[in-house]
mmCIF file of C-alpha atoms in Angstrom:
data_model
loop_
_atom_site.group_PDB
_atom_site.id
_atom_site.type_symbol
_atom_site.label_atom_id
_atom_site.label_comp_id
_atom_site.label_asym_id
_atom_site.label_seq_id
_atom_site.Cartn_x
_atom_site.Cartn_y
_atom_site.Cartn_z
ATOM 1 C CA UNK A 1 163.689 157.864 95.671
ATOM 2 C CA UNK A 2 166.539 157.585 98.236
ATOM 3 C CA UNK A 3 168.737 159.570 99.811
ATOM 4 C CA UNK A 4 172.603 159.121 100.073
ATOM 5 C CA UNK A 5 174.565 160.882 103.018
ATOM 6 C CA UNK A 6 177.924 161.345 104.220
ATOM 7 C CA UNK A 7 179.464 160.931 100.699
ATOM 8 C CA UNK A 8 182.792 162.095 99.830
ATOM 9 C CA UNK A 9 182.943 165.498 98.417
ATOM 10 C CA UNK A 10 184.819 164.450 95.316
ATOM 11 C CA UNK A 11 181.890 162.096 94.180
ATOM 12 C CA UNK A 12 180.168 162.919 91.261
ATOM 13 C CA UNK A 13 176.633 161.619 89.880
ATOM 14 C CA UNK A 14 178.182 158.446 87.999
ATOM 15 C CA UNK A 15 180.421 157.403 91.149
ATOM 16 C CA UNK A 16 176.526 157.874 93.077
ATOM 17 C CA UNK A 17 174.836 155.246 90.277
ATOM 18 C CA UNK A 18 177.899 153.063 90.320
ATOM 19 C CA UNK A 19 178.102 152.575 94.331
ATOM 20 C CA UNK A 20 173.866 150.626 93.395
ATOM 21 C CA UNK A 21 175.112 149.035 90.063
ATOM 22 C CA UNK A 22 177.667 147.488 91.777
ATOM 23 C CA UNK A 23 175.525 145.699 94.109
ATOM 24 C CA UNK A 24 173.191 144.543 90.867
ATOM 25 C CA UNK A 25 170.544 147.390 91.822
ATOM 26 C CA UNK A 26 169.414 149.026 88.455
ATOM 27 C CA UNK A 27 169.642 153.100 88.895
ATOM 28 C CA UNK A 28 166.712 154.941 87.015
ATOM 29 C CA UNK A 29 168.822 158.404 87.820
ATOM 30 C CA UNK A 30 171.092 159.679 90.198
ATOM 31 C CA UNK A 31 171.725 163.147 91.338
ATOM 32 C CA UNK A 32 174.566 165.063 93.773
ATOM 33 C CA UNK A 33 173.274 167.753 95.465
ATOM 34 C CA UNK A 34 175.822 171.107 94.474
ATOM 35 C CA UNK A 35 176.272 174.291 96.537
ATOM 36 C CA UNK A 36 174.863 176.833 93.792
ATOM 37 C CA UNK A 37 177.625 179.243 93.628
ATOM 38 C CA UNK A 38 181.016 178.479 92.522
ATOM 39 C CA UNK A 39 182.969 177.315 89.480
ATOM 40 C CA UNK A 40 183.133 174.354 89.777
ATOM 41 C CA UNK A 41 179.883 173.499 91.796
ATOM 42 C CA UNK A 42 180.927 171.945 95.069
ATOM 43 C CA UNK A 43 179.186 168.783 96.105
ATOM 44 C CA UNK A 44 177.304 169.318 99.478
ATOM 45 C CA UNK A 45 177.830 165.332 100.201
ATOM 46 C CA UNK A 46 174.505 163.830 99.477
ATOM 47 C CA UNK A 47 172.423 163.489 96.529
ATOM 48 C CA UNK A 48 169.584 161.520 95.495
ATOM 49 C CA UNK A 49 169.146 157.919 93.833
ATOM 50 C CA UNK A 50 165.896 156.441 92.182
ATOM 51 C CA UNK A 51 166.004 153.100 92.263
ATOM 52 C CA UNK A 52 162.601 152.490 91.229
ATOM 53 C CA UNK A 53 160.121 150.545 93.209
ATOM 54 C CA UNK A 54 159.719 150.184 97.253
ATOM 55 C CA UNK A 55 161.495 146.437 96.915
ATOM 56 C CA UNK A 56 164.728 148.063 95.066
ATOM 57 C CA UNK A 57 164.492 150.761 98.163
ATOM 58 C CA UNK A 58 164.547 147.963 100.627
ATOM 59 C CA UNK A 59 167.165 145.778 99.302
ATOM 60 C CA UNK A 60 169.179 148.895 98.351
ATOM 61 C CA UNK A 61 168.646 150.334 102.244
ATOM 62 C CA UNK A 62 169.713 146.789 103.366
ATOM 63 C CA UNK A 63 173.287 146.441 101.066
ATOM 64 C CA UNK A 64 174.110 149.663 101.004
ATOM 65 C CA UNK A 65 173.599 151.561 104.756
ATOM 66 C CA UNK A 66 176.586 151.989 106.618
ATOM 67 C CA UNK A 67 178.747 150.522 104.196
ATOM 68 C CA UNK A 68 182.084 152.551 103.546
ATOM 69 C CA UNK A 69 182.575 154.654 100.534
ATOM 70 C CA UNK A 70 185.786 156.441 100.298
ATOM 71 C CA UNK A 71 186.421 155.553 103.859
ATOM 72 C CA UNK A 72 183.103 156.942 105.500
ATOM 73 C CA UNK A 73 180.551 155.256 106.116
ATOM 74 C CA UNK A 74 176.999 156.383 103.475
ATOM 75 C CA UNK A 75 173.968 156.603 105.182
ATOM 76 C CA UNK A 76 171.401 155.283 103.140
ATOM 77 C CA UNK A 77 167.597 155.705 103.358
ATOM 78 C CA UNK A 78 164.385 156.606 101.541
ATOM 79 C CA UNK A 79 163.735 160.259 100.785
ATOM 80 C CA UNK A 80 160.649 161.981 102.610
ATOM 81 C CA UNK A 81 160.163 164.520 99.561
ATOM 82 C CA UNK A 82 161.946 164.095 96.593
ATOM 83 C CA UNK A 83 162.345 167.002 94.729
ATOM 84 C CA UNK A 84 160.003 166.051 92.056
ATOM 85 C CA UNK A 85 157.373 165.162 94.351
ATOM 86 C CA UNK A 86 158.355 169.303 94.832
ATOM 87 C CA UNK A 87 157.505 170.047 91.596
ATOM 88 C CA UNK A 88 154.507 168.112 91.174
ATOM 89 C CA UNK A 89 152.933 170.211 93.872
#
């Protein structure tokens, strides 16, 4: 699982998946994080992308950090506990 930073407030879960595809990385799922109240839900910038295995993480760390989505740059790296991990617990 990784986790995305500094993301543009107006992207949504299928801009998140499209920022991998387009780089040939295969997305398993991927999730923006939303402030819980509010109509609509407000993105809080980040969100979460599974990618798979720890060689789709690395390649994925090494196309993707620091490049510029929506004019900011993403940060980029792999999550220390996912939120399943959360619920396995």
């Amino acid at each position: 699982m990784l986790f995305v930073a500094n993301l543009g407030f107006s992207i949504g879960d299928e801009e998140l998946a499209a920022i991998f595809t387009d780089v040939d990385i295969k997305v398993n799922s991927a999730r923006i994080v939303r402030r819980r109240w509010g109509k609509p839900r407000k993105s809080k910038g980040y969100g979460f992308v599974d990618v798979g295995d720890e060689a789709a993480q690395a390649k994925a760390i090494e196309l993707l950090q620091g490049k510029e989505v929506g004019g900011r740059p993403i940060a980029v790296k792999v999550a220390v506990n996912s939120q399943q991990e959360d619920e396995a617990e």
